[in-house]
Amino acid sequence: MNQQLTIAPKRVGWFCSYVPEEIILAAGCRPVRLEGRVERFQEIDSYLNANLCFTIRNIFESGLTNQYDDLNAVIFANSCDGMRRLYELWSHYIQTPTAYFLEIPKNRDENSAAFFSSSLLNLKRQMEEDFAISITAERLVQAGIQMNERRGKMLELFGRQKLSPPPCKGSELYNLAIQESRLPKRDIDRKIQFALEKTYPVQSAGKAAPRLLVSGNEGASFTLFQLIEKSGADVVLFDTCRGMNHYTGMVSMEKDPIQSIARRYLFKPTCARMPGNAERMERLTALIDEYAIDGVVYSGVQFCDYSLFESALIEPFLKERSLPVLFVENDYIWSNKEQIRTRIEAFVEMIQNKRRTA
Amino acid sequence: MMQERYQMMLDMIQARLLEKQRGMDFFIDAMFRNVLRAFDPEIPTVYVSGYAFPMELLWAFDVTPFDFEIACNNLPEVMSGNGSGFMLESEKRGYSRNICSFDRLIIGCLNKGILPKGDLFLTSSYYCHGKAKTNEIVAAHYGMESVLLDVPNEINPDAITYVAAQLRNIAAKLEAVTGTKLDPARLKESIGRSNQARASLLTIYDWMKRRPCPWNGVEACLLGLGGALFWGSTIRMEIHRLLLAQISERVKKGKIIPEDYRILWFPWVPVQNTNIFNILTKNRANVVMAEASFVFWPELDENRPFESLAMKALMDPHVGKVERRIQNLVKSIDDYRIDGVIHFGTTSCYHENAAFPMIRDAIKKKGVPLLNLSGDMSDERNYSASETDIRISAFLEFLAG
Ligand code: SF4
Ligand code: SF4
């Protein structure tokens, strides 16, 4: 193991929004949200089909080319069929850093909460052994309190976006969310506080740009936000698993800490991995009203089954409500950026025209 | 329209059965009759994917289990290579061609209005999440709830308890739609029938170890998938009884197709009509075993029905680690004295395609030639007959040395 890593706080990679950072923090480690780190594929094609989800391809290629050497462990989760296999591919071909596998139930009831608690206990035990630390109830409670505070502040920032015009650019907020999932928690708390205290220039309401909501899966990236903003619209809200969805719901701490953590994650707003299309549409409709949204951009990573199914449901659902919607697919590195730019520009223009004639 | 198609196919198969009682014909007849029964408003219809659900539970109730995947895929249009007509019905509603053809087909059939109305919509998290998504879409169309049996990746006591509790909950839903309480004695009987059928299937598989092989691995695969619906029913027992009689008669009369090469097939055989099996037969390459027909679960315990059905679900090779699939495949290479392995990949089957490199490496290590055919289970647009022909011929030449 890298000498430096034995001194610096141990870094544990995680990917899915259903993986509780509390456990990592309570193990005295620094949670780092895993991202694909390669711009170009070199090795992957000799392992994986070209039509496998590009997030998985990118993370696997990053592992194959030793891009995660700064991590001490990685937690994979049973997020989707591909992720389940990625864990195995990792354990088979890459091995380091150490990989853990976390089961996440798909239903949301008491039986599932009990099973999720047992999966978290398993993870906790493995981490205790590997990191030679006792993850006590106190440490878990502490981590829960810390995460709740941060969630509360992030939600406050998201809540302010209801104003017209929104105080914060979507890309700035996205950047903050990215940093929140990567930086040491001390540093990020300062940044969030700064964002909360910052006074944003008030624009005149008349000039407000079209208000867009970004929905979809993990691949909604900075590039997309920039493209939208450059085309003259505001990303008022993003309710992806890097966005408001990720921060919604607190750890209650009324039960045993592991059970409380399990419940928070299982009962938070769902993503497309879970059953409950109707419930997700309801949430989307409520957010559209609360944030006075003019149009929705649904973003998915190519070959992600979940977003392929969900986008097909969302499009007619919103169109029926006369709300413009655009589905964009990316290959994680957005090599199709120019093509998407053209589509976004046309989409924003269409909304502007609609507003003019309204 | 589905009824008419199935009635027509049923008439044909029944004419064949009048000539002679063959195991596979009996199975197909039962499958077709079952599809037709799903339209009967008098009996509750339960949507389910038989190959991914412990069916023994359903056979303890008076319901018609309707395997929506198999029913749609056995439509004559699909089998004759024209299934894309239905798929277009879903594609024009925004379902991408990157979604598995099985799912696009079902959604297409739904939009064409040819599916029966269901009273309960069961699904499971294995093999893939596409089926759960599709089931939810179909259920919502009928204003019903979709019930998901969530089967974890790893087997441990907590996972067994978790799955067993879900099965108890599903039993309660079945009680609600049938208006009858679960009779433990009936569940016991269903499990007993399943165990008997399992034992007779193992006897059939022993016969298949003989060279030349007295039965066909492709049929075993079809029975493995479509026939999974009947685990726990008397139908499954009867299919095996007829098959055993046929096999022993064939052996006795020396009526077995000669074979030069013994092929192991995985994971599934295409539903659509392809030239694959003609080429193999012409070259005396016999598919003697298929992964989808493996008996991967131990005998079920009648006294702990929910736990043992949970275990059956957890042990499905398409739930857990690829390692289990590898062990089964490698073992069957020895057991069935395999000369070559063929993998048939479906373009959008993500979990299978991601598992493939590990399986490929293990088979390579075993030193057995492997052919990776890419195609599609049912979308003819993703299948090229000429390319397949070239690849199989090259593979057979390689086997010939
Ligand atoms: S979209 Fe859902 S399953 Fe996928 S990473 Fe995000 S939270 Fe996890
Ligand atoms: S082929 Fe693969 S993706 Fe399609 S239904 Fe079967 S298991 Fe699912």
Coordinates of N, CA and C in Angstrom, one line a residue, chain A residues 45-49 51-53 56 60 78-82 84-90 92-93 101-107 109 111-116 118-119 122 125-126 271-280 302-306 308-313 315-316 327 329, chain B residues 93-96 98-100 103 107 125-134 136-137 146-156 158-166 169 317-323 325-326 346-361 372:
Chain A
D45 N -12.5 -2.4 -24.1 CA -13.1 -3.2 -25.1 C -12.7 -4.6 -25.1
S46 N -11.6 -4.9 -24.5 CA -11.2 -6.4 -24.5 C -11.9 -7.0 -23.3
Y47 N -12.6 -6.3 -22.5 CA -13.4 -6.8 -21.4 C -14.9 -6.8 -21.6
L48 N -15.3 -5.6 -21.9 CA -16.8 -5.3 -21.9 C -17.3 -5.0 -23.3
N49 N -18.6 -5.4 -23.5 CA -19.3 -5.0 -24.7 C -19.4 -3.5 -24.8
N51 N -21.9 -1.9 -25.7 CA -23.2 -1.4 -25.3 C -23.5 -1.6 -23.8
L52 N -22.5 -1.5 -23.0 CA -22.7 -1.5 -21.6 C -22.7 -0.1 -21.0
C53 N -23.4 0.2 -20.0 CA -23.6 1.5 -19.5 C -22.2 2.2 -19.4
I56 N -20.3 2.5 -16.0 CA -19.7 1.3 -15.6 C -18.4 1.1 -16.4
F60 N -14.7 1.1 -14.6 CA -13.9 -0.1 -14.8 C -12.6 0.2 -15.5
N78 N -25.6 -2.9 -4.9 CA -26.5 -3.6 -5.8 C -27.4 -2.6 -6.4
S79 N -26.9 -1.6 -7.0 CA -27.7 -0.5 -7.6 C -28.5 -1.0 -8.8
C80 N -27.8 -1.7 -9.7 CA -28.4 -2.1 -10.9 C -27.6 -3.4 -11.4
D81 N -28.1 -4.0 -12.4 CA -27.5 -5.2 -13.0 C -26.0 -5.0 -13.3
G82 N -25.7 -3.8 -13.9 CA -24.4 -3.5 -14.3 C -23.5 -3.3 -13.1
R84 N -23.8 -4.5 -10.1 CA -23.6 -5.8 -9.4 C -22.5 -6.5 -10.1
R85 N -22.5 -6.5 -11.4 CA -21.4 -7.2 -12.2 C -20.1 -6.4 -12.0
L86 N -20.1 -5.1 -12.0 CA -18.9 -4.3 -11.9 C -18.1 -4.7 -10.6
Y87 N -18.9 -5.0 -9.6 CA -18.2 -5.4 -8.3 C -17.4 -6.7 -8.6
E88 N -18.1 -7.6 -9.3 CA -17.4 -8.9 -9.6 C -16.2 -8.7 -10.5
L89 N -16.4 -7.9 -11.5 CA -15.4 -7.6 -12.5 C -14.2 -7.1 -11.8
W90 N -14.5 -6.2 -10.9 CA -13.4 -5.5 -10.1 C -12.7 -6.6 -9.2
H92 N -12.4 -9.6 -9.7 CA -11.8 -10.6 -10.5 C -10.5 -10.0 -11.2
Y93 N -10.7 -8.8 -11.8 CA -9.6 -8.3 -12.6 C -8.7 -7.2 -12.0
F101 N -19.2 -5.1 -1.1 CA -20.5 -5.1 -1.8 C -21.6 -4.8 -0.9
L102 N -22.5 -3.9 -1.2 CA -23.6 -3.6 -0.3 C -24.9 -4.0 -1.0
E103 N -25.7 -4.8 -0.3 CA -27.0 -5.1 -0.8 C -27.9 -4.0 -0.5
I104 N -28.8 -3.6 -1.5 CA -29.8 -2.6 -1.2 C -31.1 -3.1 -1.6
P105 N -32.1 -3.2 -0.7 CA -33.4 -3.7 -1.1 C -34.0 -2.9 -2.2
K106 N -35.0 -3.4 -2.9 CA -35.7 -2.6 -3.8 C -37.1 -2.2 -3.3
N107 N -37.6 -2.9 -2.4 CA -38.9 -2.6 -1.8 C -38.7 -1.7 -0.6
D109 N -40.3 -1.4 2.8 CA -41.2 -1.8 3.9 C -40.4 -2.3 5.1
N111 N -39.8 -5.2 6.3 CA -38.9 -6.4 6.0 C -37.6 -5.9 5.3
S112 N -37.8 -5.0 4.3 CA -36.7 -4.5 3.6 C -35.8 -3.7 4.5
A113 N -36.4 -2.9 5.4 CA -35.5 -2.1 6.3 C -34.7 -3.0 7.2
A114 N -35.3 -4.1 7.6 CA -34.5 -5.0 8.5 C -33.4 -5.6 7.7
F115 N -33.7 -6.0 6.4 CA -32.6 -6.6 5.6 C -31.5 -5.6 5.3
F116 N -31.9 -4.4 5.0 CA -30.9 -3.4 4.7 C -30.0 -3.1 6.0
S118 N -29.2 -5.3 8.1 CA -28.3 -6.4 8.3 C -27.2 -6.3 7.2
S119 N -27.5 -5.7 6.0 CA -26.4 -5.5 5.1 C -25.4 -4.4 5.6
N122 N -23.1 -5.9 8.1 CA -22.1 -6.7 7.4 C -21.0 -5.7 7.0
R125 N -19.0 -4.5 9.9 CA -18.0 -5.5 10.4 C -16.8 -5.6 9.5
Q126 N -17.0 -5.6 8.2 CA -15.9 -5.8 7.3 C -14.9 -4.6 7.4
C271 N -34.9 6.7 -6.7 CA -34.4 6.9 -8.1 C -35.0 5.8 -8.9
A272 N -34.7 5.7 -10.2 CA -35.4 4.8 -11.1 C -35.0 3.3 -10.8
R273 N -34.1 3.1 -9.9 CA -33.8 1.7 -9.6 C -34.9 1.0 -8.8
M274 N -35.7 1.8 -8.2 CA -36.7 1.3 -7.3 C -38.1 1.3 -8.1
P275 N -38.9 0.4 -7.6 CA -40.3 0.4 -8.1 C -40.9 1.8 -7.7
G276 N -42.0 2.2 -8.3 CA -42.6 3.4 -7.8 C -42.6 4.5 -8.9
N277 N -42.9 4.1 -10.1 CA -42.9 5.2 -11.2 C -43.9 6.3 -10.8
A278 N -45.1 5.8 -10.3 CA -46.2 6.8 -10.1 C -45.7 7.8 -9.0
E279 N -45.1 7.3 -8.0 CA -44.7 8.1 -6.9 C -43.6 9.2 -7.4
R280 N -42.7 8.7 -8.2 CA -41.7 9.6 -8.8 C -42.3 10.7 -9.6
Q302 N -25.7 6.7 -21.6 CA -26.1 5.7 -22.6 C -26.0 4.3 -22.1
F303 N -27.0 3.5 -22.5 CA -27.1 2.1 -22.1 C -27.5 1.9 -20.6
C304 N -28.0 3.0 -20.0 CA -28.5 2.8 -18.6 C -30.0 2.4 -18.8
D305 N -30.3 1.1 -18.4 CA -31.7 0.6 -18.6 C -32.7 1.5 -17.8
Y306 N -32.3 1.8 -16.6 CA -33.2 2.6 -15.8 C -33.7 3.9 -16.4
L308 N -33.5 4.6 -19.6 CA -34.2 4.3 -20.8 C -35.7 4.1 -20.5
F309 N -36.0 3.3 -19.5 CA -37.4 3.1 -19.1 C -38.0 4.4 -18.6
E310 N -37.3 5.0 -17.7 CA -38.0 6.2 -17.1 C -38.2 7.3 -18.1
S311 N -37.3 7.6 -19.0 CA -37.4 8.7 -19.9 C -38.7 8.4 -20.8
A312 N -38.9 7.1 -21.1 CA -40.1 6.8 -21.9 C -41.4 7.1 -21.2
L313 N -41.3 7.0 -19.8 CA -42.5 7.3 -19.1 C -42.7 8.8 -18.8
E315 N -41.6 11.4 -20.6 CA -41.9 12.2 -21.8 C -43.4 12.4 -22.0
P316 N -44.2 11.3 -22.1 CA -45.6 11.5 -22.3 C -46.3 12.1 -21.1
F327 N -35.0 14.7 -23.6 CA -34.2 13.5 -23.1 C -32.9 13.6 -23.8
E329 N -28.9 11.9 -23.8 CA -28.1 10.8 -23.4 C -26.6 11.2 -23.6
Chain B
R93 N -43.3 4.8 -28.9 CA -43.7 5.4 -27.6 C -42.5 5.8 -26.8
G94 N -41.4 5.8 -27.3 CA -40.2 6.3 -26.6 C -39.3 5.2 -26.0
Y95 N -39.7 3.9 -26.1 CA -38.8 2.9 -25.6 C -37.7 2.6 -26.5
S96 N -36.5 2.9 -26.1 CA -35.3 2.8 -26.9 C -35.0 1.4 -27.4
N98 N -32.3 0.2 -27.3 CA -31.3 -0.3 -26.4 C -31.9 -1.0 -25.2
I99 N -33.2 -1.0 -25.1 CA -33.9 -1.8 -24.1 C -34.0 -3.2 -24.7
C100 N -33.9 -4.3 -23.8 CA -34.0 -5.6 -24.3 C -35.3 -5.9 -25.1
D103 N -38.5 -7.0 -23.4 CA -39.3 -6.0 -22.7 C -40.0 -5.1 -23.7
I107 N -44.1 -4.6 -24.0 CA -44.8 -3.2 -24.0 C -45.5 -3.0 -25.3
S125 N -36.6 -9.7 -9.0 CA -35.4 -8.8 -9.4 C -34.4 -9.6 -10.2
Y126 N -34.6 -10.9 -10.4 CA -33.7 -11.6 -11.2 C -34.4 -12.1 -12.5
Y127 N -33.8 -12.3 -13.6 CA -32.4 -12.1 -13.9 C -32.0 -10.7 -14.0
C128 N -33.0 -9.9 -14.6 CA -32.6 -8.5 -14.9 C -33.7 -7.6 -14.4
H129 N -33.3 -6.3 -14.3 CA -34.3 -5.3 -13.7 C -35.3 -4.9 -14.8
G130 N -35.0 -5.3 -16.1 CA -35.9 -4.9 -17.2 C -37.3 -5.5 -16.9
K131 N -37.3 -6.7 -16.5 CA -38.6 -7.4 -16.3 C -39.5 -6.7 -15.2
A132 N -38.8 -6.3 -14.2 CA -39.5 -5.6 -13.1 C -40.1 -4.3 -13.6
K133 N -39.3 -3.6 -14.4 CA -39.8 -2.3 -14.9 C -41.0 -2.6 -15.8
T134 N -40.8 -3.6 -16.7 CA -41.9 -3.9 -17.6 C -43.2 -4.3 -16.9
E136 N -44.1 -3.5 -14.0 CA -44.7 -2.3 -13.4 C -45.5 -1.5 -14.4
I137 N -45.0 -1.4 -15.6 CA -45.6 -0.6 -16.7 C -47.0 -1.3 -17.0
S146 N -47.8 -3.5 -8.9 CA -46.8 -4.6 -9.3 C -46.0 -5.0 -8.0
V147 N -46.0 -6.3 -7.8 CA -45.3 -6.8 -6.6 C -44.0 -7.4 -6.9
L148 N -43.0 -6.9 -6.3 CA -41.6 -7.3 -6.7 C -41.0 -8.2 -5.6
L149 N -40.6 -9.4 -6.1 CA -39.8 -10.3 -5.2 C -38.3 -9.9 -5.3
D150 N -37.8 -9.3 -4.3 CA -36.5 -8.7 -4.4 C -35.5 -9.8 -3.9
V151 N -34.7 -10.3 -4.7 CA -33.8 -11.4 -4.3 C -32.3 -10.9 -4.3
P152 N -31.7 -10.9 -3.1 CA -30.4 -10.3 -3.1 C -29.3 -11.1 -3.8
N153 N -28.2 -10.5 -3.9 CA -27.1 -11.1 -4.7 C -26.4 -12.2 -3.9
E154 N -26.3 -12.0 -2.6 CA -25.6 -13.0 -1.7 C -26.5 -13.9 -0.9
I155 N -26.0 -15.1 -0.7 CA -26.8 -16.0 0.1 C -26.3 -16.0 1.5
N156 N -27.1 -15.7 2.5 CA -26.8 -15.8 3.9 C -28.1 -15.9 4.7
D158 N -29.7 -14.0 6.6 CA -30.5 -12.8 6.6 C -31.3 -12.7 5.2
A159 N -30.5 -13.1 4.2 CA -31.1 -13.0 2.8 C -32.3 -14.1 2.7
I160 N -32.1 -15.2 3.3 CA -33.1 -16.3 3.3 C -34.4 -15.7 4.0
T161 N -34.2 -15.2 5.2 CA -35.3 -14.7 6.0 C -36.0 -13.6 5.2
Y162 N -35.2 -12.7 4.6 CA -35.8 -11.6 3.8 C -36.6 -12.1 2.6
V163 N -36.1 -13.0 1.9 CA -36.9 -13.5 0.7 C -38.1 -14.3 1.2
A164 N -37.9 -15.1 2.2 CA -39.0 -15.9 2.7 C -40.2 -15.0 3.2
A165 N -39.8 -14.0 3.9 CA -40.9 -13.0 4.3 C -41.6 -12.4 3.1
Q166 N -40.9 -12.1 2.1 CA -41.6 -11.6 0.9 C -42.5 -12.6 0.3
N169 N -45.6 -12.7 2.1 CA -46.4 -11.5 1.8 C -47.1 -11.8 0.4
P317 N -28.6 -19.1 -10.7 CA -27.3 -18.6 -11.1 C -27.3 -17.2 -11.7
H318 N -28.5 -16.8 -12.1 CA -28.6 -15.4 -12.6 C -28.9 -14.4 -11.5
V319 N -28.9 -14.8 -10.3 CA -29.0 -13.8 -9.2 C -27.6 -13.4 -8.7
G320 N -26.9 -14.4 -8.3 CA -25.7 -14.1 -7.5 C -24.5 -14.0 -8.3
K321 N -23.4 -14.4 -7.7 CA -22.1 -14.2 -8.3 C -21.9 -15.1 -9.5
V322 N -21.2 -14.5 -10.5 CA -20.9 -15.2 -11.7 C -20.1 -16.5 -11.4
E323 N -19.4 -16.4 -10.3 CA -18.6 -17.6 -9.9 C -19.4 -18.9 -9.9
R325 N -22.1 -19.5 -11.7 CA -22.3 -19.9 -13.1 C -21.1 -20.6 -13.6
I326 N -20.0 -20.0 -13.3 CA -18.7 -20.6 -13.9 C -18.5 -22.0 -13.4
T346 N -27.5 -11.6 -26.2 CA -28.5 -10.7 -26.6 C -28.0 -9.3 -26.4
T347 N -28.1 -8.5 -27.5 CA -27.5 -7.2 -27.5 C -27.7 -6.4 -26.2
S348 N -28.9 -6.3 -25.7 CA -29.2 -5.4 -24.6 C -29.3 -6.1 -23.3
C349 N -28.7 -7.3 -23.2 CA -28.8 -8.0 -21.9 C -27.6 -7.6 -21.1
Y350 N -27.7 -6.6 -20.3 CA -26.6 -6.0 -19.7 C -25.9 -6.9 -18.6
H351 N -26.7 -7.5 -17.8 CA -26.1 -8.3 -16.8 C -25.4 -9.5 -17.4
E352 N -25.9 -10.1 -18.5 CA -25.2 -11.2 -19.1 C -24.0 -10.8 -19.8
N353 N -24.0 -9.7 -20.5 CA -22.9 -9.2 -21.2 C -21.7 -8.8 -20.3
A354 N -22.1 -8.3 -19.1 CA -21.0 -7.9 -18.2 C -20.4 -9.2 -17.5
A355 N -21.2 -10.2 -17.4 CA -20.7 -11.5 -16.8 C -19.8 -12.2 -17.8
F356 N -20.0 -12.0 -19.1 CA -19.4 -12.8 -20.1 C -17.9 -12.9 -20.0
P357 N -17.2 -11.8 -19.8 CA -15.7 -11.9 -19.8 C -15.2 -12.8 -18.8
M358 N -15.8 -12.9 -17.6 CA -15.3 -13.8 -16.6 C -15.6 -15.3 -17.0
I359 N -16.7 -15.5 -17.6 CA -17.0 -16.9 -18.0 C -16.1 -17.3 -19.1
R360 N -15.9 -16.3 -20.1 CA -15.1 -16.6 -21.2 C -13.7 -17.0 -20.7
D361 N -13.1 -16.3 -19.8 CA -11.8 -16.6 -19.3 C -11.7 -17.9 -18.6
N372 N -18.5 -17.0 -29.4 CA -19.3 -16.0 -28.8 C -20.2 -15.4 -30.0

